[in-house]
Amino acid sequence: MKEELKIFYHIFTTTKDAIEKFMNMLDPVIQNAIDDHERLYYHHIFEEEEQRLSRLVVLIPLIQKFQQEKEEKDFSPTNNEFNRLLQELNLEKFGLHNFVEHLDLALFRFKDEERSTLLNQLREVSYKDYQQVKAMLAEINGRFDTNYVDPHAYHDEEHDHLDRSATSAPTKATTTTNSRGMQPKKGFTVGSLI
Amino acid sequence: MKEELKIFYHIFTTTKDAIEKFMNMLDPVIQNAIDDHERLYYHHIFEEEEQRLSRLVVLIPLIQKFQQEKEEKDFSPTNNEFNRLLQELNLEKFGLHNFVEHLDLALFRFKDEERSTLLNQLREVSYKDYQQVKAMLAEINGRFDTNYVDPHAYHDEEHDHLDRSATSAPTKATTTTNSRGMQPKKGFTVGSLI
Ligand SMILES: [Fe+2]
Ligand SMILES: [Fe+2]
């Protein structure tokens, strides 16, 4: 677990810097928005990343605490603080996933050299980190036999729609399958998720 | 606390239904999106609400458990499960906030009678519920002297930008102040948040 904590620490300090870069890019966009719709749109993304940042500010010291003070026996689901750590990590897996999509959405709009270069850099790192966090948490959740259910699991069964190489396939058909595969009415009952 | 739990239960079961209605509305929009940008945009919102739904599926039974089994003495920060409940409630306050904005963003696009009526209904209830959750949690966090820091607190100091009545003031100026008030470079250091 020590080795994994080291990787988590690295990933979440990296993404914390990335959020700040992204927010700095969005700030003038919000100030100079051409209408209310555009302003709300970027302001909304800004706020979601701001919420994520405020959670990371708590999570990163928690990871450090486990890195420095704890023995291997403390990495157990009977330890309440370890459970909290796992729960936060599972939440921030989605935070990373959503960040990749925020970057993709921004890439549709900001085509100039400077911003698209920055966005592509952040996107590349964040996507790789998201994949690694997802794989590590799948392994950890399995190892500790937590009851954690991944609400995105059925996406992953089909394909990972964040994977850019997958979009070389006809995008329309791919995403339609994805959307249909969700079947909100059928899939989102309490019984099927817990 | 019993009375507050009853209100939380009501609000989060209501918003759970609202998510399902919203997702059902978005599903055909995603399937019939005119381009990749639009598809990603609605798919992204769909997924964020899906993530929130999967958290509510865990939170609602936790609220019920505290409603049914616990005595007043269990509502204490020394009780780990109570801490978890408070933490989840604080997270879902942002979930409600973001939902109101998702509805506002959708209202910019879906102007037809049927969808705008539904969206406005959901928006009205969600905004009221968000305000109530925010007020109740401010009181509870104060009562138990938790170390919880609200990353949105400085928004609220100026005004609540979700409040539609506030947008009767010049929107451009209001939101510019809001955006400037955030000052990402200065405001989002670790030291200022914890
Ligand atoms: Fe988002
Ligand atoms: Fe969102």
Coordinates of C-alpha atoms and ligand atoms in Angstrom, one line a residue:
Chain A
M1 CA 0.0 0.0 0.0
K2 CA 3.0 2.3 0.6
E3 CA 3.9 2.3 -3.0
E4 CA 0.3 3.0 -4.1
L5 CA 0.1 5.9 -1.7
K6 CA 3.2 7.4 -3.2
I7 CA 1.6 7.2 -6.7
F8 CA -1.7 8.7 -5.4
Y9 CA 0.2 11.5 -3.8
H10 CA 2.0 12.3 -7.0
I11 CA -1.1 12.1 -9.1
F12 CA -3.2 14.3 -6.9
T13 CA -0.6 17.0 -6.3
T14 CA -0.1 17.0 -10.1
T15 CA -3.8 17.4 -10.8
K16 CA -4.1 20.1 -8.1
D17 CA -1.6 22.2 -10.1
A18 CA -3.4 21.3 -13.3
I19 CA -6.7 22.6 -11.9
E20 CA -5.0 25.9 -11.0
K21 CA -3.7 26.3 -14.6
F22 CA -7.1 25.5 -16.0
M23 CA -8.9 27.9 -13.7
N24 CA -6.5 30.7 -14.6
M25 CA -7.2 30.0 -18.3
L26 CA -11.0 30.1 -17.6
D27 CA -11.0 33.3 -15.5
P28 CA -10.7 35.8 -18.4
V29 CA -13.0 33.6 -20.5
I30 CA -15.7 34.1 -17.9
Q31 CA -15.0 37.8 -17.5
N32 CA -15.2 38.4 -21.3
A33 CA -18.1 36.0 -22.0
I34 CA -20.2 37.0 -25.0
D35 CA -23.5 36.2 -23.3
D36 CA -25.1 34.8 -20.2
H37 CA -25.2 31.2 -21.5
E38 CA -21.4 31.2 -22.2
R39 CA -20.7 32.8 -18.9
L40 CA -22.7 30.3 -16.9
Y41 CA -21.2 27.5 -18.9
Y42 CA -17.6 28.3 -18.0
H43 CA -18.4 29.6 -14.6
H44 CA -20.1 26.2 -13.9
I45 CA -17.0 24.3 -14.9
F46 CA -14.8 26.7 -13.0
E47 CA -16.9 26.0 -9.8
E48 CA -16.8 22.3 -10.3
E49 CA -13.1 22.4 -10.5
E50 CA -13.0 24.7 -7.5
Q51 CA -15.0 22.2 -5.5
R52 CA -12.6 19.5 -6.5
L53 CA -9.6 21.6 -5.5
S54 CA -11.1 22.2 -2.1
R55 CA -11.5 18.4 -1.7
L56 CA -7.9 17.7 -2.8
V57 CA -6.7 20.2 -0.2
V58 CA -8.0 17.8 2.4
L59 CA -7.2 14.6 0.6
I60 CA -3.5 15.3 -0.1
P61 CA -2.6 15.7 3.6
L62 CA -4.6 12.6 4.4
I63 CA -2.6 10.6 1.9
Q64 CA 0.6 12.1 3.4
K65 CA -0.5 11.1 6.9
F66 CA -1.0 7.5 5.8
Q67 CA 2.4 7.6 4.0
Q68 CA 4.3 8.8 7.0
E69 CA 2.6 7.5 10.2
K70 CA 0.9 4.3 9.4
E71 CA 2.0 0.7 9.5
E72 CA 0.8 -1.9 7.1
K73 CA -1.8 -3.2 9.6
D74 CA -3.5 0.2 9.5
F75 CA -4.5 -0.3 5.9
S76 CA -7.6 -2.2 6.9
P77 CA -11.4 -1.7 6.4
T78 CA -11.7 -1.9 10.2
N79 CA -9.8 1.4 10.4
N80 CA -12.3 4.2 10.0
E81 CA -9.8 6.6 8.7
F82 CA -8.6 4.2 6.1
N83 CA -12.2 3.7 4.9
R84 CA -12.5 7.5 4.6
L85 CA -9.3 7.5 2.5
L86 CA -10.6 4.9 0.2
Q87 CA -14.0 6.6 -0.1
E88 CA -12.3 9.9 -1.0
L89 CA -10.0 8.3 -3.5
N90 CA -13.0 6.7 -5.2
L91 CA -14.7 10.1 -5.3
E92 CA -11.6 11.7 -6.8
K93 CA -11.4 9.0 -9.5
F94 CA -14.6 10.6 -10.8
G95 CA -13.1 14.0 -10.2
L96 CA -10.3 13.1 -12.6
H97 CA -12.7 11.6 -15.1
N98 CA -14.8 14.8 -15.1
F99 CA -11.7 16.9 -15.4
V100 CA -10.6 15.1 -18.6
E101 CA -14.1 15.9 -20.0
H102 CA -13.9 19.5 -19.0
L103 CA -10.6 19.7 -20.9
D104 CA -12.1 18.0 -23.9
L105 CA -15.1 20.4 -23.8
A106 CA -12.6 23.3 -23.6
L107 CA -10.6 21.9 -26.5
F108 CA -13.7 22.2 -28.7
R109 CA -13.7 25.9 -28.1
F110 CA -10.1 27.2 -27.7
K111 CA -8.3 26.4 -30.9
D112 CA -5.5 29.0 -30.5
E113 CA -2.0 27.7 -30.2
E114 CA -1.4 28.7 -26.6
R115 CA -4.5 27.5 -25.0
S116 CA -4.9 24.3 -27.1
T117 CA -1.3 23.4 -26.3
L118 CA -1.9 23.8 -22.6
L119 CA -5.2 22.0 -22.7
N120 CA -3.7 19.1 -24.6
Q121 CA -0.8 18.8 -22.2
L122 CA -3.2 18.8 -19.2
R123 CA -5.5 16.3 -21.0
E124 CA -2.7 13.8 -21.7
V125 CA -1.5 13.7 -18.2
S126 CA -5.0 13.7 -16.6
Y127 CA -6.2 10.9 -18.9
K128 CA -3.2 8.7 -18.0
D129 CA -3.6 9.5 -14.3
Y130 CA -7.3 8.7 -14.4
Q131 CA -6.6 5.3 -16.0
Q132 CA -4.0 4.6 -13.4
V133 CA -6.2 5.6 -10.4
K134 CA -9.0 3.6 -11.9
A135 CA -6.8 0.5 -12.2
M136 CA -5.3 0.9 -8.7
L137 CA -8.7 1.4 -7.0
A138 CA -10.2 -1.6 -8.8
E139 CA -7.3 -3.7 -7.4
I140 CA -7.5 -2.1 -3.9
N141 CA -11.3 -2.4 -3.7
G142 CA -11.0 -6.0 -4.7
R143 CA -8.2 -6.7 -2.2
F144 CA -10.2 -5.3 0.7
D145 CA -13.5 -6.6 -0.6
T146 CA -15.2 -3.3 -0.1
N147 CA -18.8 -3.0 -1.1
Y148 CA -17.9 -0.2 -3.4
V149 CA -20.0 -0.2 -6.6
D150 CA -18.6 1.8 -9.5
P151 CA -21.5 3.7 -11.2
H152 CA -19.4 3.9 -14.3
A153 CA -18.7 0.2 -14.5
Y154 CA -21.0 -0.6 -17.3
H155 CA -19.4 2.2 -19.4
D156 CA -16.1 0.4 -19.0
E157 CA -17.6 -2.9 -20.0
E158 CA -18.4 -1.5 -23.5
H159 CA -15.4 0.7 -24.1
D160 CA -13.8 3.8 -22.5
H161 CA -15.4 6.7 -24.3
L162 CA -12.6 9.0 -23.0
D163 CA -10.1 7.0 -25.0
R164 CA -9.3 9.2 -28.0
S165 CA -8.1 6.2 -30.1
A166 CA -11.6 4.8 -29.8
T167 CA -13.1 7.8 -31.5
S168 CA -11.5 6.8 -34.7
A169 CA -14.4 4.4 -34.9
P170 CA -17.6 6.1 -36.1
T171 CA -18.3 8.4 -33.2
K172 CA -22.0 8.7 -33.7
A173 CA -22.6 4.9 -33.4
T174 CA -20.2 4.6 -30.5
T175 CA -21.8 7.2 -28.4
T176 CA -25.3 6.1 -29.3
T177 CA -24.5 2.7 -28.0
N178 CA -23.0 4.3 -24.9
S179 CA -26.1 6.4 -24.3
R180 CA -28.4 3.5 -24.9
G181 CA -26.3 1.3 -22.8
M182 CA -27.1 3.5 -19.8
Q183 CA -30.8 2.9 -19.9
P184 CA -31.6 5.4 -17.1
K185 CA -35.1 4.0 -16.4
K186 CA -34.0 0.5 -16.0
G187 CA -30.4 0.9 -14.7
F188 CA -30.8 3.5 -12.0
T189 CA -33.0 1.8 -9.5
V190 CA -31.8 1.5 -5.9
G191 CA -31.9 -2.3 -6.2
S192 CA -29.5 -2.5 -9.1
L193 CA -26.9 -0.2 -7.6
I194 CA -26.5 -1.4 -4.0
Chain B
M1 CA -31.4 16.5 14.7
K2 CA -34.4 14.2 14.1
E3 CA -36.4 16.9 12.5
E4 CA -33.5 17.9 10.3
L5 CA -32.9 14.3 9.2
K6 CA -36.6 14.2 8.1
I7 CA -36.1 17.2 5.9
F8 CA -32.8 15.9 4.5
Y9 CA -34.6 12.6 3.7
H10 CA -37.4 14.4 1.9
I11 CA -35.0 16.7 -0.1
F12 CA -32.7 13.9 -1.2
T13 CA -35.5 11.5 -2.2
T14 CA -37.1 14.4 -4.1
T15 CA -33.9 15.2 -5.9
K16 CA -33.2 11.6 -6.7
D17 CA -36.5 11.5 -8.6
A18 CA -35.6 14.8 -10.3
I19 CA -32.3 13.4 -11.5
E20 CA -34.1 10.5 -13.1
K21 CA -36.5 12.9 -14.9
F22 CA -33.6 15.0 -16.1
M23 CA -31.6 12.0 -17.3
N24 CA -34.6 10.7 -19.2
M25 CA -34.9 14.1 -20.9
L26 CA -31.2 14.2 -21.8
D27 CA -31.1 10.6 -23.2
P28 CA -32.7 11.4 -26.6
V29 CA -30.7 14.6 -26.8
I30 CA -27.5 12.7 -26.5
Q31 CA -28.6 10.1 -29.0
N32 CA -29.7 12.8 -31.5
A33 CA -26.8 15.2 -30.9
I34 CA -25.9 17.3 -34.0
D35 CA -22.1 17.0 -33.4
D36 CA -19.4 15.6 -31.1
H37 CA -19.3 18.8 -29.1
E38 CA -23.0 18.8 -28.3
R39 CA -22.9 15.1 -27.6
L40 CA -20.0 15.3 -25.1
Y41 CA -21.6 18.3 -23.5
Y42 CA -24.9 16.6 -22.6
H43 CA -23.2 13.2 -22.0
H44 CA -20.9 14.9 -19.5
I45 CA -23.8 16.5 -17.6
F46 CA -25.6 13.1 -17.8
E47 CA -22.6 11.4 -16.2
E48 CA -22.2 13.9 -13.4
E49 CA -25.9 13.5 -12.5
E50 CA -25.4 9.7 -12.7
Q51 CA -22.5 10.0 -10.3
R52 CA -24.7 12.0 -7.9
L53 CA -27.5 9.5 -8.2
S54 CA -25.1 6.7 -7.2
R55 CA -24.0 8.6 -4.2
L56 CA -27.6 9.4 -3.2
V57 CA -28.4 5.7 -3.4
V58 CA -25.9 5.3 -0.5
L59 CA -26.7 8.5 1.4
I60 CA -30.5 8.0 1.6
P61 CA -30.3 4.7 3.5
L62 CA -27.7 6.3 5.8
I63 CA -30.1 9.1 6.6
Q64 CA -32.8 6.5 7.3
K65 CA -30.5 4.6 9.5
F66 CA -29.9 7.7 11.7
Q67 CA -33.6 8.5 11.6
Q68 CA -34.7 5.1 12.9
E69 CA -32.0 3.7 15.1
K70 CA -30.1 6.4 16.7
E71 CA -30.5 8.3 19.9
E72 CA -29.7 12.0 20.3
K73 CA -26.3 11.1 21.8
D74 CA -25.3 9.5 18.6
F75 CA -25.3 12.8 16.8
S76 CA -21.8 13.7 17.8
P77 CA -18.6 14.3 16.0
T78 CA -17.0 11.5 18.1
N79 CA -19.3 9.1 16.2
N80 CA -17.4 8.1 13.0
E81 CA -20.6 7.3 11.2
F82 CA -22.2 10.6 12.1
N83 CA -19.1 12.3 10.7
R84 CA -19.5 10.4 7.5
L85 CA -23.1 11.5 7.3
L86 CA -22.1 15.1 7.7
Q87 CA -19.4 14.8 5.2
E88 CA -21.8 13.3 2.6
L89 CA -24.4 15.9 3.3
N90 CA -21.8 18.7 2.7
L91 CA -20.9 17.0 -0.6
E92 CA -24.5 16.7 -1.7
K93 CA -25.0 20.4 -1.0
F94 CA -22.7 21.0 -3.9
G95 CA -24.4 18.3 -5.8
L96 CA -27.7 20.2 -5.5
H97 CA -25.9 23.5 -6.4
N98 CA -24.5 21.9 -9.5
F99 CA -27.8 20.4 -10.4
V100 CA -29.5 23.8 -10.4
E101 CA -26.8 25.0 -12.8
H102 CA -27.2 22.0 -15.0
L103 CA -30.9 22.8 -15.2
D104 CA -30.1 26.5 -15.9
L105 CA -27.8 25.5 -18.7
A106 CA -30.5 23.2 -20.2
L107 CA -33.0 26.0 -20.0
F108 CA -30.8 28.1 -22.3
R109 CA -31.2 25.4 -24.9
F110 CA -34.6 23.7 -24.6
K111 CA -37.2 26.4 -25.1
D112 CA -40.1 24.1 -26.2
E113 CA -43.1 24.1 -23.9
E114 CA -42.8 20.5 -22.6
R115 CA -39.1 20.6 -21.7
S116 CA -38.9 24.1 -20.4
T117 CA -41.9 23.5 -18.1
L118 CA -40.3 20.4 -16.7
L119 CA -36.9 22.1 -16.3
N120 CA -38.5 25.1 -14.6
Q121 CA -40.4 22.9 -12.2
L122 CA -37.2 20.9 -11.3
R123 CA -35.3 24.1 -11.1
E124 CA -37.7 25.8 -8.7
V125 CA -37.7 22.9 -6.2
S126 CA -34.0 22.2 -6.5
Y127 CA -33.1 25.8 -5.8
K128 CA -35.3 26.0 -2.8
D129 CA -33.9 22.7 -1.5
Y130 CA -30.3 23.8 -2.1
Q131 CA -31.0 27.0 0.0
Q132 CA -32.5 24.9 2.8
V133 CA -29.7 22.4 2.8
K134 CA -27.1 25.2 2.8
A135 CA -28.8 26.9 5.8
M136 CA -29.3 23.7 7.7
L137 CA -25.7 22.6 7.2
A138 CA -24.3 26.0 8.2
E139 CA -26.2 25.7 11.4
I140 CA -25.2 22.0 12.0
N141 CA -21.5 22.6 11.2
G142 CA -21.6 25.6 13.6
R143 CA -23.3 23.6 16.3
F144 CA -20.8 20.7 16.2
D145 CA -17.9 23.1 15.6
T146 CA -16.7 21.0 12.7
N147 CA -13.6 22.2 10.8
Y148 CA -15.6 22.2 7.6
V149 CA -14.7 25.0 5.3
D150 CA -17.1 25.9 2.6
P151 CA -15.2 26.5 -0.7
H152 CA -18.2 28.5 -1.9
A153 CA -18.4 30.7 1.2
Y154 CA -16.9 33.8 -0.5
H155 CA -19.5 33.5 -3.3
D156 CA -22.2 33.8 -0.7
E157 CA -20.6 36.8 0.9
E158 CA -21.2 38.8 -2.3
H159 CA -24.5 37.4 -3.3
D160 CA -25.9 34.1 -4.5
H161 CA -25.5 34.0 -8.2
L162 CA -28.0 31.2 -8.5
D163 CA -30.7 33.6 -7.2
R164 CA -32.7 34.5 -10.3
S165 CA -34.0 37.7 -8.7
A166 CA -30.4 38.9 -8.5
T167 CA -30.0 38.7 -12.2
S168 CA -32.4 41.6 -12.6
A169 CA -29.3 43.6 -11.8
P170 CA -26.9 44.1 -14.7
T171 CA -25.8 40.5 -15.3
K172 CA -22.5 41.3 -16.9
A173 CA -21.3 43.4 -14.0
T174 CA -22.6 41.0 -11.4
T175 CA -20.8 38.0 -12.9
T176 CA -17.6 39.9 -13.6
T177 CA -17.4 40.8 -10.0
N178 CA -18.1 37.2 -9.1
S179 CA -15.4 35.9 -11.4
R180 CA -12.9 38.5 -10.2
G181 CA -13.9 37.8 -6.6
M182 CA -12.6 34.3 -7.0
Q183 CA -9.1 35.3 -7.8
P184 CA -7.8 31.7 -8.5
K185 CA -4.1 32.5 -8.1
K186 CA -4.5 34.2 -4.8
G187 CA -7.5 32.4 -3.4
F188 CA -6.7 28.7 -3.9
T189 CA -3.5 28.1 -2.0
V190 CA -3.5 25.3 0.5
G191 CA -3.0 27.8 3.3
S192 CA -6.0 29.9 2.6
L193 CA -8.4 26.9 2.5
I194 CA -7.5 24.8 5.5
Ligands
FE1 FE -18.7 19.3 -15.4
FE2 FE -21.6 20.0 -14.4

